[in-house]
Amino acid sequence: MNGQQLLYSLLTANGQGLQSAFVISKHKISKLQPTLPNEKDEHIQFQQNLQQDMKKIAKQPEVDLHLQLFLHMAEYFRLPVSHTTTNGELYELSEEIGNMFVAKYNELFSIARCHSLDDVLRHQIRLFIHLADSQYLIASKREQMLLQTALLTWIEQLPSLYQDRILELFSREVTQKAMEEVLQRQGIISFFKQLPPSAYDLLSSLLCAVMPLFVPMQHAPSLLVGFNAPLWTLASLESHEIVAKRKEAEPFLPLLATVVHLMWMCKLEHQDELLNYQSLLIKWSSVYHRYEDFQIKKEQAQFDVERLEGLIYNGEQDIKELKGIERQLTKKIDSLKESIRHQLNQMDLKTLNCGLVMKRMVQEHEALKEDVDELKRKLSIKGDIMERIRLTFRSAERIVKSKVKEVERKKILMQMTDFILANRLPICVDIQNEIEELQERLTSTLLKLNQHIELLDETKSSRGLTSGKLKRYEAEIKRLEKVYYGLAVRELEPIS
């Protein structure tokens, strides 16, 4: 029955009640521990922060919040949930969660002896009222009088059956003075004990009367637990039952506050509703299939990235090889061109009859050659010491001019070589044939090289796009695993 009660309380939660339960479940214990119970500003600040966090999830579908809360409970107890796909499995898992929750509660609260979630709720209300009794004793006179008045009003509004029970606590007529005596002698807890376990509407009105001891009552009674979660947590921590196990209890208390909040709302607002649990199963199935779909896409993207990496590696190796062939062919062609230039340098170029363009280049070459020879001749003139000293300054200038002329002459030879090759002039024909063959191979190599470079660029671009998809799939998988416990395969750890 604990599982059914847990599921019912969870799935009937909606609106602000559900949102606040979700936010509280994500809190660390540090956010649920007030400094002192009478710090009203601190409690008001908690409520404001809670509402701000609730706004962040206001547009989130309620069934999604139901699922995340349910999985969060399973996560605390390290229960596997991946195969929860039928009503029977859902009930079985929720029963396991509910029973483990009650067992954990009894382990921490030594004298609770709870058998059900209803018992846990009742025990938590008892602890809260004990906290209120302690707070009453240290409250100001004005606060005490306000509580006395509120309780007198509460008694007046009780059904006669329960009113008679309460009146037995008073030794004489019910007045504010008599109320003061009852509170001093027996406490608020005495009123609680007179109410039957199932009278949650009467308990609600009692708690609403008591709450101003701590903080103004500004919300619906059904939100009394959730919007004041730090006070309920403090009631647990202040209990003498838990003192020895405080550190062990702290990780459990946010979950406790969440479940008590859900139970309280259910008791006040939803006890007679009929529920269809399929919405939870449908949502979980949708999430699970979405997760599997991203896993498949991730695996395909990983395969594609690895395939593209292989193509890129092979492409880079092919380009490296083609560039090596290009360098070899270029080197051979340059060497053969040098052979032509060498032969031209040895020829009497004036005897060549190869058209006007070639004739002008020959004339320019011969003029430069004569200039170089003349400069060299002048540099080689010998004389006495004074003559050599006098010529030294001119020699430096002539050396520079000679080198410049020689460079220009070689450029002319290169131009002549290119002209001969371009126009297939009858000079060094065998060498030209060899160069032509090598040039064809070089052209073919360069064409292949450009094709490989283009293909490599396209492949790298595809790899970039596919890697981007892979990262997005991995990020979505991690997000789903973080949000929905049970998706990731993990080792189950002991319960903390």
Short mmCIF file of C-alpha atoms in Angstrom, two decimals:
data_model
loop_
_atom_site.label_atom_id
_atom_site.label_comp_id
_atom_site.label_asym_id
_atom_site.label_seq_id
_atom_site.Cartn_x
_atom_site.Cartn_y
_atom_site.Cartn_z
CA MET A 1 0.00 0.00 0.00
CA ASN A 2 2.93 2.36 0.53
CA GLY A 3 3.68 2.28 -3.17
CA GLN A 4 0.10 3.04 -4.14
CA GLN A 5 -0.04 5.91 -1.63
CA LEU A 6 3.27 7.27 -2.93
CA LEU A 7 2.17 7.13 -6.57
CA TYR A 8 -1.19 8.66 -5.76
CA SER A 9 0.37 11.54 -3.83
CA LEU A 10 2.86 12.15 -6.62
CA LEU A 11 0.47 12.03 -9.56
CA THR A 12 -2.24 14.15 -7.93
CA ALA A 13 0.26 16.94 -7.30
CA ASN A 14 -0.09 19.85 -9.69
CA GLY A 15 0.49 23.57 -10.08
CA GLN A 16 2.51 25.33 -7.41
CA GLY A 17 2.40 22.30 -5.15
CA LEU A 18 4.10 20.09 -7.73
CA GLN A 19 6.59 22.78 -8.71
CA SER A 20 7.58 23.44 -5.09
CA ALA A 21 7.98 19.69 -4.45
CA PHE A 22 10.26 19.42 -7.48
CA VAL A 23 12.42 22.36 -6.37
CA ILE A 24 12.69 21.07 -2.79
CA SER A 25 13.77 17.64 -4.03
CA LYS A 26 16.76 19.27 -5.75
CA HIS A 27 17.86 21.20 -2.66
CA LYS A 28 20.88 20.30 -0.62
CA ILE A 29 20.33 20.04 3.11
CA SER A 30 22.15 23.38 3.59
CA LYS A 31 19.24 25.20 1.88
CA LEU A 32 16.73 23.56 4.20
CA GLN A 33 18.41 24.46 7.48
CA PRO A 34 17.36 27.79 9.04
CA THR A 35 19.65 29.37 11.59
CA LEU A 36 16.87 29.66 14.19
CA PRO A 37 13.14 28.87 14.08
CA ASN A 38 12.22 32.45 15.02
CA GLU A 39 14.15 34.08 12.14
CA LYS A 40 11.06 35.25 10.22
CA ASP A 41 13.09 37.12 7.58
CA GLU A 42 15.01 33.95 6.83
CA HIS A 43 11.80 31.96 6.31
CA ILE A 44 10.32 34.69 4.10
CA GLN A 45 13.52 34.75 2.04
CA PHE A 46 13.29 30.98 1.56
CA GLN A 47 9.73 31.33 0.26
CA GLN A 48 10.78 34.07 -2.16
CA ASN A 49 13.72 32.02 -3.45
CA LEU A 50 11.47 28.98 -3.76
CA GLN A 51 8.98 30.91 -5.89
CA GLN A 52 11.77 32.24 -8.12
CA ASP A 53 12.98 28.68 -8.73
CA MET A 54 9.39 27.58 -9.38
CA LYS A 55 9.05 30.20 -12.13
CA LYS A 56 11.98 28.59 -13.95
CA ILE A 57 10.03 25.34 -14.36
CA ALA A 58 6.55 26.86 -14.71
CA LYS A 59 6.31 25.87 -18.39
CA GLN A 60 7.64 22.36 -17.88
CA PRO A 61 4.93 19.71 -18.44
CA GLU A 62 3.59 18.36 -15.16
CA VAL A 63 3.99 14.76 -16.26
CA ASP A 64 7.69 15.47 -16.79
CA LEU A 65 7.98 16.79 -13.23
CA HIS A 66 6.10 13.71 -11.99
CA LEU A 67 8.55 11.44 -13.78
CA GLN A 68 11.65 13.27 -12.59
CA LEU A 69 10.42 13.22 -8.99
CA PHE A 70 9.63 9.51 -9.19
CA LEU A 71 13.05 8.73 -10.67
CA HIS A 72 14.71 10.92 -8.05
CA MET A 73 13.14 8.76 -5.34
CA ALA A 74 14.35 5.61 -7.07
CA GLU A 75 17.81 7.14 -7.40
CA TYR A 76 18.09 7.79 -3.67
CA PHE A 77 17.53 4.09 -3.00
CA ARG A 78 19.66 3.06 -6.02
CA LEU A 79 16.85 1.07 -7.60
CA PRO A 80 17.00 0.03 -11.28
CA VAL A 81 14.23 1.59 -13.38
CA SER A 82 15.21 1.04 -17.01
CA HIS A 83 12.68 -1.74 -17.60
CA THR A 84 9.70 -0.12 -15.86
CA THR A 85 7.26 -0.30 -18.78
CA THR A 86 4.05 -1.82 -17.41
CA ASN A 87 1.59 -0.99 -14.65
CA GLY A 88 2.74 -4.02 -12.69
CA GLU A 89 6.39 -2.99 -12.87
CA LEU A 90 5.48 0.58 -11.94
CA TYR A 91 3.50 -0.56 -8.89
CA GLU A 92 6.28 -2.94 -7.89
CA LEU A 93 8.92 -0.21 -8.11
CA SER A 94 6.78 2.35 -6.27
CA GLU A 95 6.04 -0.23 -3.54
CA GLU A 96 9.75 -0.86 -3.18
CA ILE A 97 10.44 2.88 -2.92
CA GLY A 98 7.63 3.39 -0.41
CA ASN A 99 8.70 0.50 1.81
CA MET A 100 12.36 1.51 1.72
CA PHE A 101 11.36 5.08 2.53
CA VAL A 102 9.40 4.00 5.62
CA ALA A 103 12.23 1.65 6.66
CA LYS A 104 14.78 4.45 6.32
CA TYR A 105 12.55 6.75 8.35
CA ASN A 106 12.25 4.20 11.16
CA GLU A 107 16.01 3.67 11.07
CA LEU A 108 16.65 7.38 11.63
CA PHE A 109 13.74 8.19 13.94
CA SER A 110 14.25 5.52 16.55
CA ILE A 111 10.82 5.59 18.23
CA ALA A 112 8.69 6.40 15.19
CA ARG A 113 7.62 2.79 14.54
CA CYS A 114 5.89 3.79 11.31
CA HIS A 115 4.24 1.13 9.16
CA SER A 116 3.02 3.36 6.36
CA LEU A 117 3.53 6.71 4.71
CA ASP A 118 0.46 7.92 6.59
CA ASP A 119 2.29 7.11 9.82
CA VAL A 120 5.33 9.08 8.60
CA LEU A 121 3.16 12.10 7.82
CA ARG A 122 1.48 11.90 11.20
CA HIS A 123 4.85 11.60 12.97
CA GLN A 124 6.23 14.59 11.06
CA ILE A 125 3.23 16.70 12.08
CA ARG A 126 3.83 15.65 15.68
CA LEU A 127 7.50 16.75 15.47
CA PHE A 128 6.48 20.07 13.93
CA ILE A 129 4.01 20.74 16.74
CA HIS A 130 6.71 19.91 19.30
CA LEU A 131 8.86 22.55 17.58
CA ALA A 132 5.94 24.99 17.80
CA ASP A 133 5.60 24.26 21.53
CA SER A 134 9.28 25.07 22.02
CA GLN A 135 8.88 28.23 19.99
CA TYR A 136 5.84 29.30 22.02
CA LEU A 137 7.85 29.19 25.25
CA ILE A 138 10.41 31.70 23.91
CA ALA A 139 7.96 33.85 21.94
CA SER A 140 7.13 37.39 22.95
CA LYS A 141 4.06 38.05 25.10
CA ARG A 142 2.27 39.53 22.10
CA GLU A 143 3.03 36.47 19.93
CA GLN A 144 1.80 34.18 22.71
CA MET A 145 -1.46 36.09 23.01
CA LEU A 146 -1.98 35.99 19.23
CA LEU A 147 -1.57 32.22 19.27
CA GLN A 148 -3.95 31.86 22.23
CA THR A 149 -6.58 33.89 20.38
CA ALA A 150 -6.07 31.89 17.18
CA LEU A 151 -6.49 28.60 19.04
CA LEU A 152 -9.64 29.82 20.79
CA THR A 153 -11.09 30.68 17.38
CA TRP A 154 -10.01 27.28 16.08
CA ILE A 155 -11.85 25.51 18.93
CA GLU A 156 -15.02 27.51 18.30
CA GLN A 157 -15.03 26.38 14.66
CA LEU A 158 -14.55 22.68 15.41
CA PRO A 159 -17.41 20.21 14.89
CA SER A 160 -19.12 19.53 18.22
CA LEU A 161 -17.75 15.98 18.48
CA TYR A 162 -14.13 17.15 18.36
CA GLN A 163 -14.87 20.33 20.28
CA ASP A 164 -16.04 18.25 23.23
CA ARG A 165 -12.77 16.30 23.20
CA ILE A 166 -10.73 19.48 23.22
CA LEU A 167 -12.78 21.04 26.01
CA GLU A 168 -11.84 18.14 28.27
CA LEU A 169 -8.35 19.68 28.40
CA PHE A 170 -9.74 22.73 30.20
CA SER A 171 -10.49 22.52 33.92
CA ARG A 172 -12.97 25.40 33.68
CA GLU A 173 -14.55 27.54 30.99
CA VAL A 174 -12.53 28.26 27.86
CA THR A 175 -10.96 31.70 28.20
CA GLN A 176 -7.70 33.22 27.08
CA LYS A 177 -6.31 32.73 30.59
CA ALA A 178 -7.37 29.09 30.56
CA MET A 179 -5.79 28.69 27.10
CA GLU A 180 -2.55 30.14 28.43
CA GLU A 181 -2.56 27.57 31.25
CA VAL A 182 -3.18 24.66 28.85
CA LEU A 183 -0.38 25.78 26.56
CA GLN A 184 2.04 26.19 29.46
CA ARG A 185 1.09 22.88 31.06
CA GLN A 186 0.31 20.56 28.13
CA GLY A 187 1.26 22.42 24.95
CA ILE A 188 -0.23 22.52 21.48
CA ILE A 189 0.52 18.82 21.18
CA SER A 190 -2.40 18.13 23.54
CA PHE A 191 -4.82 19.46 20.90
CA PHE A 192 -3.15 17.35 18.23
CA LYS A 193 -3.62 14.18 20.31
CA GLN A 194 -7.37 14.76 20.56
CA LEU A 195 -7.83 14.68 16.77
CA PRO A 196 -8.29 11.41 14.86
CA PRO A 197 -5.49 10.43 12.41
CA SER A 198 -7.64 11.01 9.34
CA ALA A 199 -8.94 14.48 10.28
CA TYR A 200 -6.53 16.34 8.00
CA ASP A 201 -8.87 19.29 7.51
CA LEU A 202 -8.84 19.88 11.28
CA LEU A 203 -5.08 19.34 11.45
CA SER A 204 -4.70 21.85 8.64
CA SER A 205 -6.66 24.53 10.48
CA LEU A 206 -4.64 23.80 13.64
CA LEU A 207 -1.33 24.20 11.79
CA CYS A 208 -2.55 27.38 10.10
CA ALA A 209 -3.29 28.80 13.56
CA VAL A 210 0.18 27.82 14.80
CA MET A 211 2.24 28.89 11.78
CA PRO A 212 2.34 32.67 12.60
CA LEU A 213 4.65 31.76 15.49
CA PHE A 214 7.31 31.31 12.81
CA VAL A 215 6.24 33.19 9.70
CA PRO A 216 3.10 34.92 8.35
CA MET A 217 0.68 32.50 6.69
CA GLN A 218 0.46 33.83 3.12
CA HIS A 219 -0.22 30.68 1.11
CA ALA A 220 -2.90 28.03 0.76
CA PRO A 221 -2.99 25.44 3.57
CA SER A 222 -1.99 22.72 1.08
CA LEU A 223 1.36 24.52 0.60
CA LEU A 224 2.00 24.77 4.33
CA VAL A 225 4.67 22.04 4.32
CA GLY A 226 6.46 22.84 1.06
CA PHE A 227 6.65 26.60 1.50
CA ASN A 228 7.99 26.12 5.03
CA ALA A 229 10.26 23.14 4.34
CA PRO A 230 13.16 24.51 6.45
CA LEU A 231 10.90 24.58 9.52
CA TRP A 232 9.81 20.98 8.99
CA THR A 233 13.44 19.99 8.45
CA LEU A 234 14.39 21.82 11.63
CA ALA A 235 11.63 19.96 13.47
CA SER A 236 13.30 16.70 12.43
CA LEU A 237 16.79 17.87 13.32
CA GLU A 238 15.66 19.23 16.69
CA SER A 239 14.00 15.94 17.57
CA HIS A 240 15.85 14.00 20.28
CA GLU A 241 15.16 10.87 18.21
CA ILE A 242 17.58 11.86 15.46
CA VAL A 243 20.36 13.65 17.32
CA ALA A 244 22.75 10.68 17.30
CA LYS A 245 22.19 10.08 13.58
CA ARG A 246 22.11 13.68 12.38
CA LYS A 247 24.91 13.33 9.80
CA GLU A 248 23.41 10.14 8.46
CA ALA A 249 19.98 11.76 8.28
CA GLU A 250 20.97 14.93 6.41
CA PRO A 251 21.05 13.41 2.88
CA PHE A 252 17.59 11.92 3.53
CA LEU A 253 15.90 15.09 4.79
CA PRO A 254 15.32 16.85 1.40
CA LEU A 255 13.60 13.68 0.16
CA LEU A 256 11.63 13.49 3.40
CA ALA A 257 10.47 17.11 3.02
CA THR A 258 9.42 16.37 -0.58
CA VAL A 259 7.40 13.25 0.26
CA VAL A 260 5.75 14.82 3.32
CA HIS A 261 4.82 17.84 1.18
CA LEU A 262 3.28 15.56 -1.50
CA MET A 263 1.43 13.51 1.11
CA TRP A 264 0.08 16.63 2.84
CA MET A 265 -1.25 18.12 -0.41
CA CYS A 266 -2.87 14.83 -1.33
CA LYS A 267 -4.62 14.53 2.04
CA LEU A 268 -6.03 18.04 1.81
CA GLU A 269 -7.04 18.22 -1.84
CA HIS A 270 -7.03 14.95 -3.76
CA GLN A 271 -8.15 12.00 -1.62
CA ASP A 272 -11.06 11.00 -3.87
CA GLU A 273 -9.55 11.42 -7.34
CA LEU A 274 -9.28 8.57 -9.83
CA LEU A 275 -5.92 8.35 -11.53
CA ASN A 276 -4.56 6.93 -14.74
CA TYR A 277 -0.98 5.88 -14.15
CA GLN A 278 -0.42 5.44 -17.88
CA SER A 279 0.67 9.07 -18.27
CA LEU A 280 3.80 8.35 -16.22
CA LEU A 281 4.61 5.20 -18.20
CA ILE A 282 4.00 6.92 -21.53
CA LYS A 283 6.30 9.79 -20.57
CA TRP A 284 9.03 7.42 -19.37
CA SER A 285 8.72 5.36 -22.55
CA SER A 286 8.99 8.55 -24.62
CA VAL A 287 12.11 9.65 -22.74
CA TYR A 288 13.66 6.20 -22.97
CA HIS A 289 13.06 5.92 -26.72
CA ARG A 290 14.41 9.42 -27.24
CA TYR A 291 17.52 8.41 -25.32
CA GLU A 292 17.92 5.24 -27.41
CA ASP A 293 17.44 7.26 -30.60
CA PHE A 294 20.25 9.61 -29.59
CA GLN A 295 22.44 6.63 -28.72
CA ILE A 296 21.91 5.22 -32.23
CA LYS A 297 22.61 8.61 -33.79
CA LYS A 298 25.72 8.96 -31.64
CA GLU A 299 27.03 5.54 -32.70
CA GLN A 300 26.40 6.34 -36.38
CA ALA A 301 28.11 9.73 -36.01
CA GLN A 302 31.09 8.07 -34.28
CA PHE A 303 31.31 5.55 -37.13
CA ASP A 304 31.10 8.35 -39.71
CA VAL A 305 33.77 10.42 -37.93
CA GLU A 306 36.12 7.42 -37.78
CA ARG A 307 35.46 6.67 -41.47
CA LEU A 308 36.12 10.29 -42.43
CA GLU A 309 39.27 10.33 -40.29
CA GLY A 310 40.48 7.31 -42.27
CA LEU A 311 39.70 9.04 -45.57
CA ILE A 312 41.50 12.18 -44.39
CA TYR A 313 44.57 10.18 -43.38
CA ASN A 314 44.66 8.35 -46.72
CA GLY A 315 44.04 11.62 -48.58
CA GLU A 316 46.90 13.34 -46.75
CA GLN A 317 49.19 10.42 -47.57
CA ASP A 318 48.19 10.58 -51.26
CA ILE A 319 48.80 14.35 -51.33
CA LYS A 320 52.17 13.86 -49.67
CA GLU A 321 53.09 11.28 -52.31
CA LEU A 322 51.88 13.46 -55.21
CA LYS A 323 53.82 16.46 -53.88
CA GLY A 324 56.91 14.26 -53.76
CA ILE A 325 56.36 13.27 -57.41
CA GLU A 326 55.80 16.94 -58.28
CA ARG A 327 59.11 17.91 -56.68
CA GLN A 328 60.97 15.13 -58.50
CA LEU A 329 59.50 16.02 -61.90
CA THR A 330 60.11 19.74 -61.38
CA LYS A 331 63.70 19.01 -60.37
CA LYS A 332 64.27 16.89 -63.50
CA ILE A 333 62.71 19.52 -65.77
CA ASP A 334 64.83 22.27 -64.18
CA SER A 335 67.92 20.11 -64.64
CA LEU A 336 67.14 19.55 -68.33
CA LYS A 337 66.47 23.26 -68.83
CA GLU A 338 69.85 23.93 -67.26
CA SER A 339 71.35 21.53 -69.82
CA ILE A 340 69.80 23.57 -72.63
CA ARG A 341 71.12 26.80 -71.12
CA HIS A 342 74.55 25.23 -70.79
CA GLN A 343 74.55 24.24 -74.46
CA LEU A 344 73.31 27.68 -75.48
CA ASN A 345 76.14 29.17 -73.45
CA GLN A 346 78.61 27.08 -75.44
CA MET A 347 77.13 27.88 -78.87
CA ASP A 348 77.83 30.70 -81.23
CA LEU A 349 74.36 32.15 -80.89
CA LYS A 350 74.89 34.54 -83.78
CA THR A 351 74.60 31.62 -86.16
CA LEU A 352 71.08 30.79 -85.00
CA ASN A 353 68.31 31.74 -87.38
CA CYS A 354 65.10 31.43 -85.36
CA GLY A 355 63.06 34.53 -85.99
CA LEU A 356 63.05 38.12 -84.81
CA VAL A 357 62.20 37.47 -81.15
CA MET A 358 65.01 34.99 -80.78
CA LYS A 359 67.33 37.27 -82.73
CA ARG A 360 66.65 40.20 -80.33
CA MET A 361 67.30 37.96 -77.31
CA VAL A 362 70.55 36.74 -78.90
CA GLN A 363 71.64 40.31 -79.53
CA GLU A 364 70.84 41.33 -75.97
CA HIS A 365 72.66 38.27 -74.65
CA GLU A 366 75.75 38.93 -76.74
CA ALA A 367 75.84 42.57 -75.67
CA LEU A 368 75.69 41.58 -72.01
CA LYS A 369 78.34 38.92 -72.56
CA GLU A 370 80.67 41.47 -74.14
CA ASP A 371 80.09 43.85 -71.22
CA VAL A 372 80.90 41.11 -68.72
CA ASP A 373 84.04 40.10 -70.63
CA GLU A 374 85.20 43.72 -70.83
CA LEU A 375 84.69 44.25 -67.08
CA LYS A 376 86.61 41.06 -66.34
CA ARG A 377 89.43 42.17 -68.62
CA LYS A 378 89.75 45.50 -66.83
CA LEU A 379 89.78 43.74 -63.48
CA SER A 380 92.70 41.59 -64.62
CA ILE A 381 95.02 44.50 -65.66
CA LYS A 382 98.29 44.44 -63.78
CA GLY A 383 100.56 47.40 -62.99
CA ASP A 384 102.87 48.78 -60.35
CA ILE A 385 101.73 49.09 -56.73
CA MET A 386 100.50 52.66 -57.04
CA GLU A 387 98.53 51.80 -60.15
CA ARG A 388 96.86 48.84 -58.41
CA ILE A 389 95.98 51.02 -55.41
CA ARG A 390 94.50 53.62 -57.69
CA LEU A 391 92.43 50.98 -59.53
CA THR A 392 91.16 49.28 -56.33
CA PHE A 393 88.33 51.77 -55.86
CA ARG A 394 87.19 51.29 -59.45
CA SER A 395 87.51 47.51 -59.16
CA ALA A 396 84.82 47.30 -56.50
CA GLU A 397 82.38 49.12 -58.73
CA ARG A 398 83.33 46.97 -61.74
CA ILE A 399 82.83 43.76 -59.75
CA VAL A 400 79.30 44.80 -58.83
CA LYS A 401 78.52 45.79 -62.42
CA SER A 402 79.97 42.53 -63.67
CA LYS A 403 77.77 40.47 -61.35
CA VAL A 404 74.67 42.44 -62.30
CA LYS A 405 75.40 41.99 -66.00
CA GLU A 406 76.03 38.27 -65.47
CA VAL A 407 72.67 37.86 -63.72
CA GLU A 408 70.94 39.68 -66.56
CA ARG A 409 72.73 37.49 -69.09
CA LYS A 410 71.57 34.32 -67.34
CA LYS A 411 68.02 35.66 -67.28
CA ILE A 412 68.22 36.11 -71.04
CA LEU A 413 69.42 32.50 -71.34
CA MET A 414 66.42 31.36 -69.26
CA GLN A 415 64.06 33.38 -71.47
CA MET A 416 65.67 31.91 -74.57
CA THR A 417 65.27 28.40 -73.13
CA ASP A 418 61.58 28.97 -72.37
CA PHE A 419 61.05 30.46 -75.83
CA ILE A 420 62.75 27.47 -77.49
CA LEU A 421 60.56 25.04 -75.51
CA ALA A 422 57.37 27.00 -76.11
CA ASN A 423 57.95 27.23 -79.87
CA ARG A 424 59.64 23.87 -80.36
CA LEU A 425 62.65 25.47 -82.09
CA PRO A 426 65.11 23.01 -83.64
CA ILE A 427 67.61 23.35 -80.81
CA CYS A 428 68.43 20.52 -78.34
CA VAL A 429 65.50 18.53 -79.73
CA ASP A 430 66.21 15.37 -77.69
CA ILE A 431 66.24 17.32 -74.46
CA GLN A 432 63.06 19.13 -75.47
CA ASN A 433 61.31 15.81 -76.10
CA GLU A 434 62.33 14.57 -72.69
CA ILE A 435 61.13 17.81 -71.05
CA GLU A 436 57.81 17.58 -72.89
CA GLU A 437 57.25 14.05 -71.60
CA LEU A 438 58.11 15.11 -68.05
CA GLN A 439 55.90 18.21 -68.34
CA GLU A 440 52.92 16.05 -69.33
CA ARG A 441 53.52 13.86 -66.29
CA LEU A 442 53.84 16.98 -64.12
CA THR A 443 50.57 18.43 -65.49
CA SER A 444 48.79 15.14 -64.79
CA THR A 445 50.30 15.03 -61.29
CA LEU A 446 49.23 18.61 -60.53
CA LEU A 447 45.70 17.86 -61.74
CA LYS A 448 45.51 14.84 -59.44
CA LEU A 449 47.02 16.87 -56.62
CA ASN A 450 44.40 19.61 -56.95
CA GLN A 451 41.62 17.02 -57.08
CA HIS A 452 42.95 15.33 -53.94
CA ILE A 453 43.26 18.68 -52.13
CA GLU A 454 39.66 19.62 -53.03
CA LEU A 455 38.43 16.20 -51.93
CA LEU A 456 40.42 16.48 -48.69
CA ASP A 457 38.90 19.90 -47.96
CA GLU A 458 35.40 18.51 -48.57
CA THR A 459 36.13 15.50 -46.36
CA LYS A 460 37.46 17.72 -43.56
CA SER A 461 34.36 19.89 -43.84
CA SER A 462 32.16 16.79 -43.59
CA ARG A 463 34.17 15.62 -40.60
CA GLY A 464 33.64 19.00 -38.92
CA LEU A 465 29.88 18.84 -39.48
CA THR A 466 29.69 15.23 -38.33
CA SER A 467 31.85 15.97 -35.27
CA GLY A 468 29.49 18.82 -34.43
CA LYS A 469 26.53 16.44 -34.65
CA LEU A 470 28.38 13.93 -32.48
CA LYS A 471 29.02 16.56 -29.80
CA ARG A 472 25.36 17.60 -29.85
CA TYR A 473 24.22 13.99 -29.52
CA GLU A 474 26.67 13.37 -26.67
CA ALA A 475 25.55 16.56 -24.91
CA GLU A 476 21.87 15.59 -25.22
CA ILE A 477 22.62 12.08 -23.95
CA LYS A 478 24.44 13.52 -20.93
CA ARG A 479 21.57 15.95 -20.31
CA LEU A 480 19.01 13.15 -20.42
CA GLU A 481 21.14 10.99 -18.12
CA LYS A 482 21.46 13.85 -15.68
CA VAL A 483 17.75 14.68 -15.69
CA TYR A 484 16.33 11.14 -15.82
CA TYR A 485 17.88 8.64 -13.45
CA GLY A 486 18.02 5.11 -14.83
CA LEU A 487 19.07 5.90 -18.40
CA ALA A 488 22.80 5.58 -17.85
CA VAL A 489 24.26 2.20 -17.00
CA ARG A 490 25.99 2.64 -13.67
CA GLU A 491 27.15 0.70 -10.66
CA LEU A 492 24.62 0.82 -7.83
CA GLU A 493 26.17 2.33 -4.73
CA PRO A 494 25.16 1.70 -1.14
CA ILE A 495 22.43 3.96 0.25
CA SER A 496 23.98 6.91 2.05
#
